[in-house]
């Protein structure tokens, strides 16, 4: 046993981990999950997942003798009667809000740096699925207190489910266990305490195994190559750094749970199937779904096969589903366009892949407009504008915004590439003017140091792969489309001088080597 531990410790000491701020979000994700699991297990001992009505006899006087569900009664008991129960509840809720944010930032960092390429495409898929599971966990937990706010959200879910053609009624009956509200609390509790935790554990274990099998990616710099890793030992250096950041994250979560009230169910009151909470808003991570429904023009429906098909529901489901599908499949799509089957361990600077970066910003714009539309009523109240005008503006922005974001980002990236190329070739301007022997005046430039040269030098351009005929010499439409996409996808870089890559001495008129 001791020999195995010593061998494992030696193995961990021999593995290097590059240091970069983008690696911190994975630690935040794991720390949030740890807080979720610990607080969730403790809450399981006092929470009662039951829709059975009871009479509230607790310490909160305004609700005394009111008929509530056992679920609501148990959450009130946790909040007002269990020592530290309210802190535990709020700590659980805040960590559930932080988790999707850290995963989304991880996805963005992975996308913009190209860390999703071979051999890490599986890790990208698992990270995306982890986000979906986290959203499912947050949504299912949002309804478990059975207060008026969560009840209003469940009523919306019931309406959406019933609006799905053909299977809507059956699906609603399965989800709610009959007519609304049915046994939704019991069903969601099963998802929240069993399916979601198992999914999180499996995906985290899968990503850990993939990270151990494939060496970590790193940014280009002197001494860093595709076949090595420059950094600190995994143990104890990287482990201690991760532990310190985890402690900071946990401390901040405890501080937020102590000072900032969240989910005050006593102010909302118990859920009522016949009522709704005014001004109710979903948790931030599901706002884009609500916004997609709000942006569809009203009256989009037709009758076919003796059934009413509500396009106002089908359209946002299809659009959001297609968007999420493109996100998870993007690594495979880019690899197919480029016919790239090599492994990549050096990360890209976002500016050096202008079209990929522009695509990511356009996707962020699309998601952001949907998310903003989820709070259109609040925007109308804050800015004293009509709800219809805000919805109309967001509808236009949803179509035009991503296009403008793409081309604007692309031009900015190309401009930054030109700036880097000039810095690598000429160095920094010093403001020092000297007179040459021939009488001309030139400005002295300060050459970049070795680190800056490596950081700013663009990698060799990967040329677009031309269309390839099949065995019979025919070019299929799919292959022609791929070649067309490849030609435009790789037209996103400014060619650098050879010295920018090789690091050879820079000499040119106007940049004397002396002085």
Short mmCIF file of C-alpha atoms in Angstrom, two decimals:
data_model
loop_
_atom_site.label_atom_id
_atom_site.label_comp_id
_atom_site.label_asym_id
_atom_site.label_seq_id
_atom_site.Cartn_x
_atom_site.Cartn_y
_atom_site.Cartn_z
CA UNK A 1 0.00 0.00 0.00
CA UNK A 2 2.78 2.40 0.93
CA UNK A 3 4.62 1.59 -2.29
CA UNK A 4 1.54 2.39 -4.38
CA UNK A 5 1.10 5.73 -2.63
CA UNK A 6 4.76 6.58 -3.14
CA UNK A 7 4.52 5.66 -6.83
CA UNK A 8 1.38 7.80 -7.25
CA UNK A 9 3.06 10.72 -5.50
CA UNK A 10 6.09 10.39 -7.75
CA UNK A 11 3.85 10.29 -10.80
CA UNK A 12 2.00 13.44 -9.72
CA UNK A 13 5.25 15.25 -8.98
CA UNK A 14 6.45 14.39 -12.47
CA UNK A 15 3.45 15.91 -14.21
CA UNK A 16 3.61 19.63 -15.02
CA UNK A 17 0.70 22.05 -15.15
CA UNK A 18 0.98 25.41 -16.98
CA UNK A 19 0.06 28.48 -14.98
CA UNK A 20 -2.52 30.78 -16.54
CA UNK A 21 -5.56 32.64 -15.23
CA UNK A 22 -7.86 30.76 -17.60
CA UNK A 23 -7.24 27.58 -15.58
CA UNK A 24 -8.88 29.08 -12.48
CA UNK A 25 -12.48 28.65 -13.60
CA UNK A 26 -12.24 24.87 -13.44
CA UNK A 27 -11.29 25.19 -9.77
CA UNK A 28 -14.26 27.50 -9.16
CA UNK A 29 -16.54 24.93 -10.79
CA UNK A 30 -15.28 22.08 -8.63
CA UNK A 31 -15.47 24.19 -5.46
CA UNK A 32 -19.07 25.18 -6.24
CA UNK A 33 -20.00 21.55 -6.84
CA UNK A 34 -18.43 20.55 -3.53
CA UNK A 35 -20.47 23.18 -1.67
CA UNK A 36 -23.61 22.08 -3.51
CA UNK A 37 -23.12 18.44 -2.58
CA UNK A 38 -22.30 19.05 1.09
CA UNK A 39 -25.17 21.49 1.69
CA UNK A 40 -27.56 19.37 -0.37
CA UNK A 41 -26.84 16.25 1.68
CA UNK A 42 -27.44 18.17 4.93
CA UNK A 43 -30.70 19.64 3.62
CA UNK A 44 -31.96 16.18 2.67
CA UNK A 45 -32.30 15.31 6.36
CA UNK A 46 -34.86 18.07 7.02
CA UNK A 47 -36.58 18.58 3.67
CA UNK A 48 -39.83 16.71 2.93
CA UNK A 49 -40.51 16.31 -0.82
CA UNK A 50 -44.28 16.04 -0.63
CA UNK A 51 -47.20 17.96 -2.14
CA UNK A 52 -49.55 16.76 0.63
CA UNK A 53 -51.35 19.73 2.25
CA UNK A 54 -50.77 20.47 5.95
CA UNK A 55 -51.50 23.37 8.30
CA UNK A 56 -48.52 25.57 9.03
CA UNK A 57 -47.82 25.81 12.77
CA UNK A 58 -44.34 27.29 12.66
CA UNK A 59 -42.70 30.43 14.02
CA UNK A 60 -43.54 32.78 11.11
CA UNK A 61 -46.72 34.50 12.35
CA UNK A 62 -48.09 35.90 9.02
CA UNK A 63 -48.51 32.35 7.67
CA UNK A 64 -49.69 30.72 10.90
CA UNK A 65 -52.65 28.33 10.35
CA UNK A 66 -52.35 28.65 6.56
CA UNK A 67 -52.70 25.51 4.44
CA UNK A 68 -49.37 24.74 2.79
CA UNK A 69 -47.67 21.70 1.31
CA UNK A 70 -45.35 19.55 3.37
CA UNK A 71 -42.49 20.70 1.14
CA UNK A 72 -43.15 24.37 1.90
CA UNK A 73 -43.63 23.60 5.60
CA UNK A 74 -40.29 21.79 5.81
CA UNK A 75 -38.42 24.62 4.06
CA UNK A 76 -39.98 27.14 6.46
CA UNK A 77 -38.88 24.95 9.34
CA UNK A 78 -35.33 24.89 7.95
CA UNK A 79 -35.33 28.66 7.58
CA UNK A 80 -36.75 29.62 10.99
CA UNK A 81 -36.34 26.70 13.38
CA UNK A 82 -33.21 24.70 12.46
CA UNK A 83 -30.03 26.40 13.77
CA UNK A 84 -28.02 27.59 10.78
CA UNK A 85 -30.71 26.30 8.43
CA UNK A 86 -31.25 29.59 6.60
CA UNK A 87 -27.50 29.96 6.06
CA UNK A 88 -27.39 26.42 4.69
CA UNK A 89 -30.29 27.09 2.32
CA UNK A 90 -28.81 30.32 1.00
CA UNK A 91 -25.35 28.77 0.65
CA UNK A 92 -26.87 25.98 -1.42
CA UNK A 93 -28.77 28.45 -3.59
CA UNK A 94 -25.83 30.80 -4.18
CA UNK A 95 -23.52 27.96 -5.18
CA UNK A 96 -26.20 26.76 -7.61
CA UNK A 97 -26.18 30.22 -9.20
CA UNK A 98 -22.38 30.45 -9.41
CA UNK A 99 -21.91 26.97 -10.93
CA UNK A 100 -23.49 27.66 -14.36
CA UNK A 101 -21.56 30.94 -14.63
CA UNK A 102 -18.19 29.26 -14.06
CA UNK A 103 -19.03 26.48 -16.53
CA UNK A 104 -20.10 29.01 -19.18
CA UNK A 105 -16.85 30.93 -18.74
CA UNK A 106 -14.95 27.64 -19.06
CA UNK A 107 -16.76 26.96 -22.32
CA UNK A 108 -15.92 30.44 -23.62
CA UNK A 109 -12.24 30.14 -22.66
CA UNK A 110 -12.05 26.69 -24.24
CA UNK A 111 -13.71 27.96 -27.42
CA UNK A 112 -11.72 31.14 -27.95
CA UNK A 113 -8.34 29.45 -27.31
CA UNK A 114 -9.06 26.41 -29.47
CA UNK A 115 -8.68 24.01 -26.54
CA UNK A 116 -11.56 21.93 -27.95
CA UNK A 117 -9.48 20.52 -30.82
CA UNK A 118 -8.08 17.01 -30.89
CA UNK A 119 -7.51 15.26 -28.55
CA UNK A 120 -9.92 17.19 -26.29
CA UNK A 121 -13.15 17.14 -28.26
CA UNK A 122 -14.61 14.63 -25.82
CA UNK A 123 -13.78 16.97 -22.92
CA UNK A 124 -15.67 19.76 -24.72
CA UNK A 125 -18.76 17.57 -25.05
CA UNK A 126 -18.58 16.56 -21.39
CA UNK A 127 -18.19 20.20 -20.30
CA UNK A 128 -21.25 21.14 -22.36
CA UNK A 129 -23.24 18.26 -20.88
CA UNK A 130 -22.09 19.35 -17.41
CA UNK A 131 -23.66 22.74 -18.11
CA UNK A 132 -26.92 21.11 -19.20
CA UNK A 133 -26.96 18.94 -16.07
CA UNK A 134 -26.23 21.98 -13.89
CA UNK A 135 -29.14 23.84 -15.52
CA UNK A 136 -31.40 20.85 -14.93
CA UNK A 137 -30.29 20.71 -11.30
CA UNK A 138 -30.90 24.41 -10.78
CA UNK A 139 -34.31 24.29 -12.44
CA UNK A 140 -35.46 21.26 -10.46
CA UNK A 141 -34.22 22.73 -7.19
CA UNK A 142 -35.85 26.09 -7.97
CA UNK A 143 -39.30 24.49 -7.63
CA UNK A 144 -38.73 22.31 -4.56
CA UNK A 145 -39.66 24.95 -1.92
CA UNK A 146 -43.16 25.01 -3.47
CA UNK A 147 -43.58 28.75 -2.93
CA UNK A 148 -45.62 31.13 -5.10
CA UNK A 149 -42.62 32.16 -7.21
CA UNK A 150 -41.63 28.62 -8.09
CA UNK A 151 -45.29 27.71 -8.59
CA UNK A 152 -45.60 30.49 -11.20
CA UNK A 153 -42.57 29.07 -12.99
CA UNK A 154 -44.05 25.59 -12.96
CA UNK A 155 -47.29 26.94 -14.42
CA UNK A 156 -45.26 28.34 -17.34
CA UNK A 157 -43.53 24.98 -17.78
CA UNK A 158 -46.92 23.27 -17.77
CA UNK A 159 -48.23 25.64 -20.45
CA UNK A 160 -45.16 25.08 -22.65
CA UNK A 161 -45.42 21.32 -22.26
CA UNK A 162 -49.12 21.30 -23.14
CA UNK A 163 -48.38 23.41 -26.23
CA UNK A 164 -46.15 20.75 -27.78
CA UNK A 165 -48.16 19.12 -30.59
CA UNK A 166 -49.18 15.44 -30.41
CA UNK A 167 -47.24 14.51 -27.25
CA UNK A 168 -47.84 17.62 -25.13
CA UNK A 169 -50.71 16.29 -23.03
CA UNK A 170 -49.00 12.97 -22.40
CA UNK A 171 -45.69 14.64 -21.57
CA UNK A 172 -47.37 17.01 -19.10
CA UNK A 173 -49.12 14.09 -17.43
CA UNK A 174 -45.84 12.22 -17.04
CA UNK A 175 -43.92 15.26 -15.73
CA UNK A 176 -46.57 16.46 -13.29
CA UNK A 177 -48.05 13.07 -12.42
CA UNK A 178 -51.52 14.05 -13.62
CA UNK A 179 -53.27 17.42 -13.72
CA UNK A 180 -51.29 20.46 -12.60
CA UNK A 181 -49.77 20.64 -10.04
CA UNK A 182 -50.01 16.87 -9.48
CA UNK A 183 -46.94 15.26 -7.93
CA UNK A 184 -44.41 17.61 -9.48
CA UNK A 185 -42.52 18.10 -6.19
CA UNK A 186 -41.92 14.37 -5.79
CA UNK A 187 -40.86 14.01 -9.44
CA UNK A 188 -38.50 16.97 -9.41
CA UNK A 189 -36.95 15.81 -6.14
CA UNK A 190 -35.98 12.54 -7.83
CA UNK A 191 -34.25 14.50 -10.59
CA UNK A 192 -32.59 16.88 -8.15
CA UNK A 193 -31.20 14.44 -5.59
CA UNK A 194 -30.46 11.40 -7.78
CA UNK A 195 -30.19 11.97 -11.53
CA UNK A 196 -28.39 15.33 -11.43
CA UNK A 197 -25.75 14.36 -8.82
CA UNK A 198 -24.98 11.11 -10.63
CA UNK A 199 -24.65 13.00 -13.91
CA UNK A 200 -22.30 15.57 -12.35
CA UNK A 201 -20.09 12.91 -10.77
CA UNK A 202 -19.85 10.91 -14.00
CA UNK A 203 -19.02 13.97 -16.12
CA UNK A 204 -16.47 15.36 -13.64
CA UNK A 205 -14.81 11.94 -13.44
CA UNK A 206 -14.78 11.68 -17.24
CA UNK A 207 -13.17 15.10 -17.63
CA UNK A 208 -10.61 14.30 -14.91
CA UNK A 209 -9.69 11.07 -16.66
CA UNK A 210 -9.38 12.84 -20.01
CA UNK A 211 -7.24 15.60 -18.47
CA UNK A 212 -4.95 13.01 -16.89
CA UNK A 213 -4.64 11.07 -20.13
CA UNK A 214 -4.02 14.11 -22.34
CA UNK A 215 -1.41 16.59 -21.20
CA UNK A 216 -2.80 20.07 -20.48
CA UNK A 217 -2.73 22.63 -23.32
CA UNK A 218 -0.55 25.74 -23.03
CA UNK A 219 -0.07 29.06 -24.74
CA UNK A 220 2.84 29.56 -27.12
CA UNK A 221 6.05 30.84 -25.56
CA UNK A 222 9.75 30.19 -25.66
CA UNK A 223 10.50 26.55 -24.84
CA UNK A 224 6.88 25.44 -25.15
CA UNK A 225 6.20 22.95 -27.89
CA UNK A 226 3.53 20.47 -28.89
CA UNK A 227 5.37 17.61 -27.18
CA UNK A 228 6.16 19.19 -23.79
CA UNK A 229 4.49 21.04 -20.92
CA UNK A 230 6.15 23.98 -19.17
CA UNK A 231 4.75 24.74 -15.74
CA UNK A 232 4.77 23.75 -12.07
CA UNK A 233 4.50 20.19 -10.69
CA UNK A 234 0.95 18.95 -10.28
CA UNK A 235 1.76 17.91 -6.70
CA UNK A 236 2.19 19.72 -4.42
CA UNK A 237 2.38 23.10 -6.24
CA UNK A 238 -0.70 23.01 -8.48
CA UNK A 239 -2.76 21.11 -5.90
CA UNK A 240 -1.96 23.67 -3.19
CA UNK A 241 -2.82 26.56 -5.52
CA UNK A 242 -6.14 24.92 -6.39
CA UNK A 243 -6.83 24.30 -2.70
CA UNK A 244 -6.17 27.93 -1.84
CA UNK A 245 -8.48 29.20 -4.58
CA UNK A 246 -11.15 26.70 -3.50
CA UNK A 247 -10.97 28.03 0.04
CA UNK A 248 -11.41 31.59 -1.26
CA UNK A 249 -14.44 30.54 -3.35
CA UNK A 250 -16.04 28.76 -0.40
CA UNK A 251 -15.38 31.76 1.85
CA UNK A 252 -16.99 34.15 -0.63
CA UNK A 253 -20.00 31.88 -0.98
CA UNK A 254 -20.41 31.76 2.81
CA UNK A 255 -20.10 35.55 2.96
CA UNK A 256 -22.77 35.97 0.26
CA UNK A 257 -25.06 33.48 1.98
CA UNK A 258 -24.62 35.37 5.26
CA UNK A 259 -25.17 38.90 3.99
CA UNK A 260 -27.41 38.63 0.92
CA UNK A 261 -30.91 37.20 1.19
CA UNK A 262 -32.01 34.91 -1.60
CA UNK A 263 -35.23 32.95 -2.14
CA UNK A 264 -37.23 34.42 0.79
CA UNK A 265 -40.17 32.02 0.41
CA UNK A 266 -41.93 33.50 3.47
CA UNK A 267 -42.35 36.74 1.48
CA UNK A 268 -43.75 34.90 -1.55
CA UNK A 269 -46.11 32.62 0.35
CA UNK A 270 -47.10 29.05 -0.49
CA UNK A 271 -47.80 27.99 -4.05
CA UNK A 272 -51.36 28.38 -5.27
CA UNK A 273 -52.43 26.63 -8.52
CA UNK A 274 -54.98 29.38 -9.15
CA UNK A 275 -52.61 32.33 -8.58
CA UNK A 276 -49.36 33.75 -9.90
CA UNK A 277 -46.61 35.92 -8.49
CA UNK A 278 -46.47 39.37 -10.12
CA UNK A 279 -43.12 40.31 -11.68
CA UNK A 280 -41.74 36.81 -11.30
CA UNK A 281 -38.40 36.14 -12.96
CA UNK A 282 -36.60 32.83 -13.53
CA UNK A 283 -33.11 32.26 -12.21
CA UNK A 284 -30.57 33.98 -14.47
CA UNK A 285 -29.28 30.83 -16.16
CA UNK A 286 -32.70 29.96 -17.65
CA UNK A 287 -33.58 33.51 -18.69
CA UNK A 288 -32.62 32.83 -22.32
CA UNK A 289 -35.37 30.21 -22.58
CA UNK A 290 -38.00 32.64 -21.31
CA UNK A 291 -36.64 35.32 -23.63
CA UNK A 292 -36.91 33.05 -26.67
CA UNK A 293 -40.62 32.65 -25.98
CA UNK A 294 -41.14 36.38 -25.56
CA UNK A 295 -39.45 37.33 -28.84
CA UNK A 296 -41.76 35.24 -31.04
CA UNK A 297 -44.58 37.36 -32.60
CA UNK A 298 -48.02 36.49 -31.30
CA UNK A 299 -50.56 34.65 -33.43
CA UNK A 300 -48.10 32.27 -35.04
CA UNK A 301 -50.24 29.14 -35.23
CA UNK A 302 -52.10 27.07 -37.80
CA UNK A 303 -54.35 24.01 -37.96
CA UNK A 304 -53.24 20.78 -39.60
CA UNK A 305 -54.54 17.20 -39.20
CA UNK A 306 -57.25 18.46 -36.86
CA UNK A 307 -54.64 19.84 -34.50
CA UNK A 308 -53.48 23.36 -33.68
CA UNK A 309 -49.74 23.82 -34.27
CA UNK A 310 -48.38 26.70 -32.20
CA UNK A 311 -45.38 28.08 -34.07
CA UNK A 312 -44.91 30.61 -31.27
CA UNK A 313 -43.82 27.65 -29.16
CA UNK A 314 -42.20 25.40 -31.76
CA UNK A 315 -40.06 28.18 -33.27
CA UNK A 316 -38.18 29.14 -30.06
CA UNK A 317 -37.74 25.48 -29.11
CA UNK A 318 -36.28 24.76 -32.55
CA UNK A 319 -34.05 27.86 -32.56
CA UNK A 320 -32.67 27.30 -29.06
CA UNK A 321 -32.24 23.58 -29.74
CA UNK A 322 -30.32 24.30 -32.96
CA UNK A 323 -28.13 26.86 -31.18
CA UNK A 324 -27.21 24.40 -28.43
CA UNK A 325 -26.59 21.66 -31.01
CA UNK A 326 -24.18 23.91 -32.93
CA UNK A 327 -22.34 24.72 -29.70
CA UNK A 328 -21.72 21.09 -28.77
CA UNK A 329 -20.86 20.03 -32.35
CA UNK A 330 -18.63 22.99 -33.24
CA UNK A 331 -15.30 21.18 -32.61
CA UNK A 332 -16.32 18.42 -34.98
CA UNK A 333 -17.60 20.92 -37.54
CA UNK A 334 -14.37 22.93 -37.52
CA UNK A 335 -12.29 19.76 -37.71
CA UNK A 336 -14.33 18.58 -40.70
CA UNK A 337 -14.02 21.91 -42.51
CA UNK A 338 -10.24 21.99 -41.99
CA UNK A 339 -9.77 18.23 -42.44
CA UNK A 340 -7.68 18.54 -39.30
CA UNK A 341 -6.74 15.18 -37.80
CA UNK A 342 -3.64 16.24 -35.88
CA UNK A 343 -3.38 16.76 -32.13
CA UNK A 344 -3.06 20.31 -30.79
CA UNK A 345 -1.46 21.11 -27.45
CA UNK A 346 -0.59 24.78 -28.12
CA UNK A 347 -3.48 27.17 -27.59
CA UNK A 348 -4.45 29.96 -29.98
CA UNK A 349 -4.63 33.63 -29.19
CA UNK A 350 -8.20 34.67 -30.04
CA UNK A 351 -7.02 37.46 -32.32
CA UNK A 352 -5.06 34.98 -34.45
CA UNK A 353 -8.21 33.04 -35.37
CA UNK A 354 -10.42 35.93 -36.39
CA UNK A 355 -13.31 33.94 -37.87
CA UNK A 356 -13.56 31.56 -34.92
CA UNK A 357 -13.44 34.46 -32.46
CA UNK A 358 -16.02 36.39 -34.48
CA UNK A 359 -18.27 33.32 -34.50
CA UNK A 360 -18.00 33.07 -30.73
CA UNK A 361 -18.82 36.75 -30.19
CA UNK A 362 -21.81 36.44 -32.55
CA UNK A 363 -23.04 33.48 -30.52
CA UNK A 364 -22.62 35.47 -27.31
CA UNK A 365 -24.63 38.31 -28.86
CA UNK A 366 -27.40 35.89 -29.84
CA UNK A 367 -27.51 34.34 -26.37
CA UNK A 368 -27.32 37.75 -24.70
CA UNK A 369 -30.32 39.11 -26.61
CA UNK A 370 -32.39 36.06 -25.65
CA UNK A 371 -31.29 36.43 -22.04
CA UNK A 372 -32.10 40.16 -22.03
CA UNK A 373 -35.55 39.50 -23.47
CA UNK A 374 -36.32 37.34 -20.44
CA UNK A 375 -36.35 40.57 -18.40
CA UNK A 376 -38.14 42.75 -20.96
CA UNK A 377 -40.90 43.62 -18.47
CA UNK A 378 -38.35 44.75 -15.90
CA UNK A 379 -36.56 46.83 -18.56
CA UNK A 380 -39.85 48.45 -19.50
CA UNK A 381 -40.45 49.39 -15.86
CA UNK A 382 -36.93 50.68 -15.21
CA UNK A 383 -36.58 52.72 -18.40
CA UNK A 384 -40.24 53.85 -18.50
CA UNK A 385 -40.67 52.40 -22.00
CA UNK A 386 -43.45 50.33 -23.49
CA UNK A 387 -43.08 46.58 -23.34
CA UNK A 388 -43.91 46.29 -27.06
CA UNK A 389 -41.15 48.73 -28.10
CA UNK A 390 -38.53 46.84 -26.09
CA UNK A 391 -39.62 43.50 -27.54
CA UNK A 392 -39.59 44.98 -31.06
CA UNK A 393 -36.07 46.38 -30.55
CA UNK A 394 -34.80 43.05 -29.25
CA UNK A 395 -36.39 41.19 -32.18
CA UNK A 396 -34.45 43.37 -34.61
CA UNK A 397 -31.27 43.05 -32.54
CA UNK A 398 -31.60 39.26 -32.47
CA UNK A 399 -31.31 39.19 -36.27
CA UNK A 400 -28.92 42.05 -36.98
CA UNK A 401 -26.83 41.98 -33.78
CA UNK A 402 -24.96 38.69 -34.38
CA UNK A 403 -24.11 39.71 -37.95
CA UNK A 404 -22.71 43.08 -36.87
CA UNK A 405 -20.88 41.43 -33.96
CA UNK A 406 -19.25 38.93 -36.33
CA UNK A 407 -17.89 41.44 -38.83
CA UNK A 408 -16.89 43.96 -36.16
CA UNK A 409 -14.96 41.32 -34.19
CA UNK A 410 -13.34 39.99 -37.36
CA UNK A 411 -12.04 43.44 -38.31
CA UNK A 412 -10.80 44.11 -34.77
CA UNK A 413 -8.90 40.80 -34.74
CA UNK A 414 -7.29 41.55 -38.10
CA UNK A 415 -6.28 45.00 -36.89
CA UNK A 416 -4.71 43.47 -33.77
CA UNK A 417 -2.86 40.97 -35.96
CA UNK A 418 -1.39 43.83 -38.01
CA UNK A 419 -0.34 45.57 -34.82
CA UNK A 420 1.39 42.43 -33.54
CA UNK A 421 3.10 41.90 -36.91
CA UNK A 422 4.44 45.44 -36.87
CA UNK A 423 5.65 45.09 -33.28
CA UNK A 424 7.45 41.84 -34.09
CA UNK A 425 9.07 43.37 -37.16
CA UNK A 426 9.91 46.84 -35.82
CA UNK A 427 9.58 46.72 -32.04
CA UNK A 428 8.16 49.45 -29.81
CA UNK A 429 8.36 53.13 -30.71
CA UNK A 430 10.73 54.90 -28.31
CA UNK A 431 10.25 58.52 -29.49
CA UNK A 432 14.00 58.86 -29.97
CA UNK A 433 14.89 60.43 -33.34
CA UNK A 434 18.43 60.09 -34.77
CA UNK A 435 20.07 61.36 -37.94
CA UNK A 436 21.57 58.75 -40.26
CA UNK A 437 24.90 59.26 -42.09
CA UNK A 438 22.96 59.92 -45.29
CA UNK A 439 21.08 62.81 -43.70
CA UNK A 440 17.71 61.14 -43.15
CA UNK A 441 16.03 61.09 -39.77
CA UNK A 442 14.66 57.84 -38.30
CA UNK A 443 13.07 56.78 -35.03
CA UNK A 444 14.81 54.22 -32.85
CA UNK A 445 12.61 51.18 -32.07
CA UNK A 446 13.05 48.97 -29.03
CA UNK A 447 12.98 45.27 -30.06
CA UNK A 448 10.64 42.95 -28.22
CA UNK A 449 12.06 40.55 -25.69
CA UNK A 450 11.98 36.83 -26.38
CA UNK A 451 8.76 36.23 -24.44
CA UNK A 452 6.87 38.98 -26.25
CA UNK A 453 8.13 37.75 -29.63
CA UNK A 454 6.77 34.28 -28.96
CA UNK A 455 3.51 35.61 -27.56
CA UNK A 456 2.80 37.95 -30.44
CA UNK A 457 4.16 35.87 -33.31
CA UNK A 458 1.38 34.13 -35.17
CA UNK A 459 1.69 30.39 -35.86
CA UNK A 460 2.10 29.07 -39.35
CA UNK A 461 -1.08 29.56 -41.36
CA UNK A 462 -3.10 26.40 -41.92
CA UNK A 463 -4.17 26.62 -45.53
CA UNK A 464 -7.63 25.60 -46.59
CA UNK A 465 -7.91 22.03 -47.83
CA UNK A 466 -9.11 21.89 -51.40
CA UNK A 467 -12.07 19.81 -52.46
CA UNK A 468 -11.20 16.14 -52.84
CA UNK A 469 -12.92 13.92 -55.43
CA UNK A 470 -14.14 10.48 -54.47
CA UNK A 471 -12.82 7.19 -55.85
CA UNK A 472 -14.68 7.76 -59.10
CA UNK A 473 -13.30 11.26 -59.53
CA UNK A 474 -16.57 13.04 -58.74
CA UNK A 475 -16.90 16.02 -56.45
CA UNK A 476 -19.96 15.77 -54.24
CA UNK A 477 -21.95 18.79 -53.20
CA UNK A 478 -20.98 18.17 -49.59
CA UNK A 479 -17.28 18.19 -50.48
CA UNK A 480 -17.69 21.36 -52.53
CA UNK A 481 -19.50 23.02 -49.62
CA UNK A 482 -16.73 21.95 -47.25
CA UNK A 483 -14.03 23.38 -49.51
CA UNK A 484 -15.98 26.63 -49.87
CA UNK A 485 -16.31 26.92 -46.09
CA UNK A 486 -12.62 26.11 -45.61
CA UNK A 487 -11.56 28.82 -48.04
CA UNK A 488 -13.49 31.44 -46.09
CA UNK A 489 -12.76 30.05 -42.66
CA UNK A 490 -8.98 30.36 -43.08
CA UNK A 491 -9.10 33.78 -44.73
CA UNK A 492 -8.74 35.27 -41.27
CA UNK A 493 -5.03 35.87 -40.70
CA UNK A 494 -2.45 38.42 -41.73
CA UNK A 495 0.64 36.66 -43.09
CA UNK A 496 3.64 37.24 -40.86
CA UNK A 497 7.24 37.61 -41.90
CA UNK A 498 9.38 34.48 -41.44
CA UNK A 499 11.35 36.25 -38.69
CA UNK A 500 8.18 36.45 -36.59
CA UNK A 501 8.18 32.69 -36.27
CA UNK A 502 11.85 31.75 -36.35
CA UNK A 503 13.06 34.52 -34.08
CA UNK A 504 15.89 35.54 -36.49
CA UNK A 505 17.39 39.01 -35.96
CA UNK A 506 15.27 41.84 -37.30
CA UNK A 507 17.01 44.34 -39.55
CA UNK A 508 15.43 46.96 -41.77
CA UNK A 509 15.89 50.55 -42.77
CA UNK A 510 14.89 52.91 -39.99
CA UNK A 511 15.73 50.43 -37.22
CA UNK A 512 19.47 50.67 -36.60
CA UNK A 513 21.01 47.77 -34.76
CA UNK A 514 23.17 50.08 -32.67
CA UNK A 515 22.22 52.84 -30.26
#
